[in-house]
CSV table of C-alpha atoms in Angstrom, one decimal:
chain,number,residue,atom,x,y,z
M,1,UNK,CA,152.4,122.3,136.2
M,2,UNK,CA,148.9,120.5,136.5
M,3,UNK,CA,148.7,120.8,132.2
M,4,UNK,CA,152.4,119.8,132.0
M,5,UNK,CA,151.8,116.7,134.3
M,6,UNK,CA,148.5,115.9,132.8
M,7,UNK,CA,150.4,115.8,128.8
M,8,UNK,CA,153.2,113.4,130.1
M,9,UNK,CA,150.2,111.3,131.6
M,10,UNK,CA,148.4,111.0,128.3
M,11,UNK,CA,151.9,111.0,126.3
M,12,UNK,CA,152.7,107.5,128.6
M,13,UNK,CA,148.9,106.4,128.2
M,14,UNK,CA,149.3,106.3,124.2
M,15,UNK,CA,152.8,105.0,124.2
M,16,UNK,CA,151.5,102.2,126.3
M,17,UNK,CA,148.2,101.9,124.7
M,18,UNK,CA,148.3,101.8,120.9
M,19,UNK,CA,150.3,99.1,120.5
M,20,UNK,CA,148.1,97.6,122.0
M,21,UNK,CA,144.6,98.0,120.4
M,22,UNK,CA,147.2,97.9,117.4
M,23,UNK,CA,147.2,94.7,118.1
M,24,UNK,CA,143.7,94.3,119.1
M,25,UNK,CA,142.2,95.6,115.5
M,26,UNK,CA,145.0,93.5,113.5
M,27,UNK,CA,143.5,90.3,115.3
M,28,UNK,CA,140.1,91.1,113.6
M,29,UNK,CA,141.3,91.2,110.4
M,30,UNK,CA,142.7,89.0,106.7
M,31,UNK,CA,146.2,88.4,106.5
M,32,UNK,CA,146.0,90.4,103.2
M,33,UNK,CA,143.9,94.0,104.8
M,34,UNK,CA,147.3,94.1,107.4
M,35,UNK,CA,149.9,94.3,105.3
M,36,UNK,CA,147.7,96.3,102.4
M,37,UNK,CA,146.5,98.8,105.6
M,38,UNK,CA,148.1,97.4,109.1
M,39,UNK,CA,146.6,101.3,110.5
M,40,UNK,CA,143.2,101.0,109.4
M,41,UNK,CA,140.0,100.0,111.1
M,42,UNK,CA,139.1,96.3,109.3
M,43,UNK,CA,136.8,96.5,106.7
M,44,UNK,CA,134.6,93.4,108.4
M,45,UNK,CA,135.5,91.9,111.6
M,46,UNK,CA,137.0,88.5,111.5
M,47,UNK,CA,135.4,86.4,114.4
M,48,UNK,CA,136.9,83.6,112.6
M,49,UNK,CA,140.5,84.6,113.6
M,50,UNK,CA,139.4,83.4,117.0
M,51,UNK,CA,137.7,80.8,116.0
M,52,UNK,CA,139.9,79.3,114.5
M,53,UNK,CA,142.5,80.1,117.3
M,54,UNK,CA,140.0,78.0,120.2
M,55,UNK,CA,139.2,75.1,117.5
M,56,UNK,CA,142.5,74.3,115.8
M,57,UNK,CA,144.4,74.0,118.7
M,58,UNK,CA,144.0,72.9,122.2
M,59,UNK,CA,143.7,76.2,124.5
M,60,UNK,CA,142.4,75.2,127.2
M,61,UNK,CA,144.8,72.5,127.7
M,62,UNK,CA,148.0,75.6,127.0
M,63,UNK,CA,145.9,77.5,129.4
M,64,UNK,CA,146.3,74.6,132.0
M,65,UNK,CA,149.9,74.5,131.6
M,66,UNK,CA,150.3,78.1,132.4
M,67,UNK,CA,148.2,78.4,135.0
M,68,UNK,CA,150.1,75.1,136.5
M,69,UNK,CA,153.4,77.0,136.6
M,70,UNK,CA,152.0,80.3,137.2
M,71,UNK,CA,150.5,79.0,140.6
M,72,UNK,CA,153.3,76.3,141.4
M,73,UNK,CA,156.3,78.5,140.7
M,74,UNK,CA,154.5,81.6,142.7
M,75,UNK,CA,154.4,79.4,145.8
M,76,UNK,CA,157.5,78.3,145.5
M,77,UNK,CA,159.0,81.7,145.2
M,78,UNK,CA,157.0,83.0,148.0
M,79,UNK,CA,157.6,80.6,150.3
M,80,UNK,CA,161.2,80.8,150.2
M,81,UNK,CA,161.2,84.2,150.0
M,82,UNK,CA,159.1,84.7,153.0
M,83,UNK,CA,161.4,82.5,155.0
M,84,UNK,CA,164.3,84.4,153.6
M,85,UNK,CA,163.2,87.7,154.2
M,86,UNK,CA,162.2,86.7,157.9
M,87,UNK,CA,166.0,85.2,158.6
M,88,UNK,CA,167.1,88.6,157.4
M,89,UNK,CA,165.5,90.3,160.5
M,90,UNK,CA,167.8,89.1,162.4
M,91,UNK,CA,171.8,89.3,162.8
M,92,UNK,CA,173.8,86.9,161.6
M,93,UNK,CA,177.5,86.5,160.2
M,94,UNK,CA,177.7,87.7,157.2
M,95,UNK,CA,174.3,89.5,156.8
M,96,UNK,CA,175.1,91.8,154.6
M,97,UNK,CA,177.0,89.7,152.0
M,98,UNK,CA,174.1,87.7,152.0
M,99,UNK,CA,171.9,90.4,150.6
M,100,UNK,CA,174.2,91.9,148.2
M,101,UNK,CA,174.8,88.7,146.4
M,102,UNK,CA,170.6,88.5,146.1
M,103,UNK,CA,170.7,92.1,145.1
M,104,UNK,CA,173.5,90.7,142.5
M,105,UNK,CA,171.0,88.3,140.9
M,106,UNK,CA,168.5,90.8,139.9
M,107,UNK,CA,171.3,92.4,137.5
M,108,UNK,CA,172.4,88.7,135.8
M,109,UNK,CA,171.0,88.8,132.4
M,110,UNK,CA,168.4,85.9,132.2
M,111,UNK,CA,170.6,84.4,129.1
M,112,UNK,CA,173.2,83.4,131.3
M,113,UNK,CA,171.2,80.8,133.2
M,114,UNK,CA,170.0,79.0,130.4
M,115,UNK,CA,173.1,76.1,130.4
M,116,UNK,CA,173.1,75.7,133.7
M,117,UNK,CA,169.4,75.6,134.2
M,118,UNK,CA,169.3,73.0,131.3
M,119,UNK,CA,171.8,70.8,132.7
M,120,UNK,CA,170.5,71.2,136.3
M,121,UNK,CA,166.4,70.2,134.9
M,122,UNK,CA,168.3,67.4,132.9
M,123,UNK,CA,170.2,66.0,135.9
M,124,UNK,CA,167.2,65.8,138.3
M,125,UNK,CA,165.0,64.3,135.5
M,126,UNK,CA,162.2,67.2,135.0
M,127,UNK,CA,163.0,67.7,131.5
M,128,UNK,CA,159.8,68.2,129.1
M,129,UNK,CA,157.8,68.4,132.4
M,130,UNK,CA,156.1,71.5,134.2
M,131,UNK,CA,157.2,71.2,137.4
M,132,UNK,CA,160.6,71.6,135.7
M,133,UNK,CA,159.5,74.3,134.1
M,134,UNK,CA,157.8,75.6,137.8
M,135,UNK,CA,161.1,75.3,139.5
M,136,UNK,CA,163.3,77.3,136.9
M,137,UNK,CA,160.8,80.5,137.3
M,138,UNK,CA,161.0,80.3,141.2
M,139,UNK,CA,164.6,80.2,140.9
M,140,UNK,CA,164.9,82.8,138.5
M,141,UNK,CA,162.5,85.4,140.0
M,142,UNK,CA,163.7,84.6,143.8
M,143,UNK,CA,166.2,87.5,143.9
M,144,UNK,CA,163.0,90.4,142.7
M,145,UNK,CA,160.3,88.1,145.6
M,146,UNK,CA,162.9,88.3,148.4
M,147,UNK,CA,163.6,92.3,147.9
M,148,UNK,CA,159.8,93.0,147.5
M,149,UNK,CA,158.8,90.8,150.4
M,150,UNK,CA,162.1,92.3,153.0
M,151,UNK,CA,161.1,95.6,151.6
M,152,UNK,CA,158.1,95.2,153.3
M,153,UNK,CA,158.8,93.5,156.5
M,154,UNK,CA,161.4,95.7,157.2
M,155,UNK,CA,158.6,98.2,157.7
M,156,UNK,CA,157.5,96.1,160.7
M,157,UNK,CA,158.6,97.6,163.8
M,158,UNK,CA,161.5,95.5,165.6
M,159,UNK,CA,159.6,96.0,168.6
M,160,UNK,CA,157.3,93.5,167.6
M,161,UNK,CA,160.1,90.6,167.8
M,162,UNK,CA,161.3,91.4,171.3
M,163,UNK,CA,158.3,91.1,172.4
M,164,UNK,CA,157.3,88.3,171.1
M,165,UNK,CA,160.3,86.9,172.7
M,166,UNK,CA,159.9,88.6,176.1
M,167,UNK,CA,156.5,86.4,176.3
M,168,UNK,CA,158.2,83.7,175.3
M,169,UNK,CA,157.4,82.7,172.1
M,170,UNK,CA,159.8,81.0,169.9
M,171,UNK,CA,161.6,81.5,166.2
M,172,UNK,CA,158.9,79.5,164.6
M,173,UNK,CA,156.1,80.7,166.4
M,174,UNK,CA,157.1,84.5,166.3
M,175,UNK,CA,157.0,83.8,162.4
M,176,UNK,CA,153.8,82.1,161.8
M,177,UNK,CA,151.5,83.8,164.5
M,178,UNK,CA,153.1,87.4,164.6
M,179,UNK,CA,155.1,88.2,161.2
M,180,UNK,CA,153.1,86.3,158.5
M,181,UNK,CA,149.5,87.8,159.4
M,182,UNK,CA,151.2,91.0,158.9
M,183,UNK,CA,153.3,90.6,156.0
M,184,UNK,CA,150.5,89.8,153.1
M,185,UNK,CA,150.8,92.6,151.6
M,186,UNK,CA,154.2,92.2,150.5
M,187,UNK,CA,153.4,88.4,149.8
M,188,UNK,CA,150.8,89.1,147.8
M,189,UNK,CA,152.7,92.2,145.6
M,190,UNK,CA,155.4,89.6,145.2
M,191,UNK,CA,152.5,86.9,144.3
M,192,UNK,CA,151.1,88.8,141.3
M,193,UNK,CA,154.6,90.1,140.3
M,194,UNK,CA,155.9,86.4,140.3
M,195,UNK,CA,152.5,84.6,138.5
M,196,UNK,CA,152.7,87.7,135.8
M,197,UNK,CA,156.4,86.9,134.7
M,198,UNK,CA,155.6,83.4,135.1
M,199,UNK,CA,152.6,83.3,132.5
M,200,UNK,CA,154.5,85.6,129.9
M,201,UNK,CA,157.7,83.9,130.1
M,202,UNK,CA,158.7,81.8,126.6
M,203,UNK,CA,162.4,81.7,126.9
M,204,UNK,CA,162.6,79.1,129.4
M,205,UNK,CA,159.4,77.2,128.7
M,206,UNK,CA,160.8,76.4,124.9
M,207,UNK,CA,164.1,75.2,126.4
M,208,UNK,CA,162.9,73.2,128.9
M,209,UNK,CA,159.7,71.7,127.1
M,210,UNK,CA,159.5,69.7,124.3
M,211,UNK,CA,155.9,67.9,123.4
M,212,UNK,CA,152.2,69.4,123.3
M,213,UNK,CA,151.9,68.3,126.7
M,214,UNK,CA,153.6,70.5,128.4
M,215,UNK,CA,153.9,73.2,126.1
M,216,UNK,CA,152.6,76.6,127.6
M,217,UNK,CA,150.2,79.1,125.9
M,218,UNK,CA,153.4,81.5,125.1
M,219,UNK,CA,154.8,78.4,123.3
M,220,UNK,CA,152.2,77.9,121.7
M,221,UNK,CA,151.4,81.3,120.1
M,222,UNK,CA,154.9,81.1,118.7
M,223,UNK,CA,153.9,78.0,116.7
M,224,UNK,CA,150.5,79.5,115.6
M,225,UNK,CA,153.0,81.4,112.7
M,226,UNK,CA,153.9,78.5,111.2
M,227,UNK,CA,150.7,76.7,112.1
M,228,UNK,CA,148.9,78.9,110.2
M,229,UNK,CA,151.2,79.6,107.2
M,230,UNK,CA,152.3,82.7,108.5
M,231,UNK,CA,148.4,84.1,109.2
M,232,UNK,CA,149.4,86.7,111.6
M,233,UNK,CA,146.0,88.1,112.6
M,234,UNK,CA,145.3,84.9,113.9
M,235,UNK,CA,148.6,85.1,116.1
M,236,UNK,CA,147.1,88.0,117.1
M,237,UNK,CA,144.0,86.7,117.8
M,238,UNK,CA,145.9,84.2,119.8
M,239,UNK,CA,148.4,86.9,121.6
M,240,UNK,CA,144.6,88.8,122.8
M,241,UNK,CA,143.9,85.6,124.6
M,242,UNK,CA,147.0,85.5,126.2
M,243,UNK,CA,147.2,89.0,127.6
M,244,UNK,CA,143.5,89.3,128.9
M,245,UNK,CA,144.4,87.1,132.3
M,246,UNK,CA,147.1,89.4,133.2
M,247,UNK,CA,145.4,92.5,132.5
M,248,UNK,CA,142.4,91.6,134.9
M,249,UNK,CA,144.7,90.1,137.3
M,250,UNK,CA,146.2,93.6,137.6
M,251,UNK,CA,143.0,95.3,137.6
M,252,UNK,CA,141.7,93.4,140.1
M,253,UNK,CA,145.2,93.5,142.3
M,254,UNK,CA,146.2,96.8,141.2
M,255,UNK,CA,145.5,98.6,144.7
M,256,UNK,CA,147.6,95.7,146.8
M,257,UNK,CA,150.4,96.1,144.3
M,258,UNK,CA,150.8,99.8,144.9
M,259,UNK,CA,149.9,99.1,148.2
M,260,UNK,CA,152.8,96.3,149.1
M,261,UNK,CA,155.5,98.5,147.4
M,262,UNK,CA,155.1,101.4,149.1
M,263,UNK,CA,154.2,100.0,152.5
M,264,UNK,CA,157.9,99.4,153.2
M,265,UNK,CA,159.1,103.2,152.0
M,266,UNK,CA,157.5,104.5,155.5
M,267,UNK,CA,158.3,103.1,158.6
């Protein structure tokens, strides 16, 4: 059993992987080695590719973007799904209801709330602006933030709340000094899960933006293709970029990840 769990393990580690450092050695090389040999190692290494990614185009200022929604959008998300998971702790009419019509909006396919998004952005005037952009991705992953983050306080003994009444603390008080110090962990699972979706998302950011200014780094690797005359490598070079935040993000933030989803499984 150790061998056989040790082969799916390295079976999932190279499905995962070669794309990958597929992609990794195509970003080093001419447009003409890929197509002649996309599998090979390149026959010199083209800096260039990124060179020409960080000169041509503004970066940094795609890099801003992102990190604008990323940051904005996870707050927003958290926030309200902190204070909805803490309402949750207590009984109310129609609890249950409630939580199945979240539950419901993790299933919607994301396609189905680009009209009324649009129309919504349009109406309150944040078209072609980032905090439009910011308020769409808290919307959209509020359903995922509010199950992670209840998940986890629901692991909090009830105990704790009666007690916290008995010495006569109120509502507010019991939520700010006695369930938010101990409900980080799921915050911050919900944090990372919330800023990663936010900083890969391009369906929403190409709707909802139109100029350079606000354009995101996603956007903006999809224009490199044309940009460049169809020179994928330095897409590639471009998608690299992209990725490295999220992979040390996750490698930093691994352990509270694991940690914040499975704090809630035992109570």
């Amino acid at each position: 059993m150790k061998w056989l769990r040790f082969g799916f393990k390295m079976l999932f580690l190279l499905v995962t992987m070669v794309p990958f450092l597929w992609l990794i050695l195509a970003s080093f090389k001419t447009n003409q080695e890929l197509f002649a040999a996309p599998f090979s190692f390149p026959k010199r290494w083209m800096i260039e590719n990124y060179e020409a990614v960080l000169s041509s185009h503004p970066i940094p200022h795609y890099f801003f973007n992102s990190i604008f929604i990323a940051i904005v959008s996870t707050l927003l998300g958290v926030i309200v799904a902190t204070l909805v998971s803490y309402a949750f702790m207590y009984t109310f009419k129609f609890k249950s209801g409630w939580l199945l019509l979240i539950t419901f909006g993790i299933f919607i396919p994301t396609n189905a709330f680009i009209v009324p998004y649009y129309f919504i952005v349009n109406w309150l005037g944040l078209y072609d602006t980032l905090l439009g952009v910011a308020l769409v991705y808290a919307g959209v992953s509020l359903p995922l933030s509010v199950l992670i983050v209840k998940t986890y306080m629901d692991s909090i003994q009830h105990e704790i709340l009666e007690a916290s009444f008995i010495d006569g603390a109120s509502v507010h008080r019991t939520f700010f000094q006695v369930i938010l110090p101990v409900s980080y962990p799921g915050m911050t699972t919900a944090s990372i899960f919330l800023m990663i979706t936010a900083w890969n998302e391009l369906l929403f950011a190409s709707l909802l933006t139109q100029s350079e200014a606000t354009r995101t780094l996603q956007v903006a690797i999809r224009f490199f293709l044309t940009t460049f005359s169809a020179n994928y490598p330095v897409a590639f070079a471009a998608m690299v970029i992209a990725i490295i935040p999220t992979i040390v993000i996750y490698s930093l933030l691994s352990e509270k990840i694991i940690g914040g989803l499975t704090a809630g499984a035992v109570k």
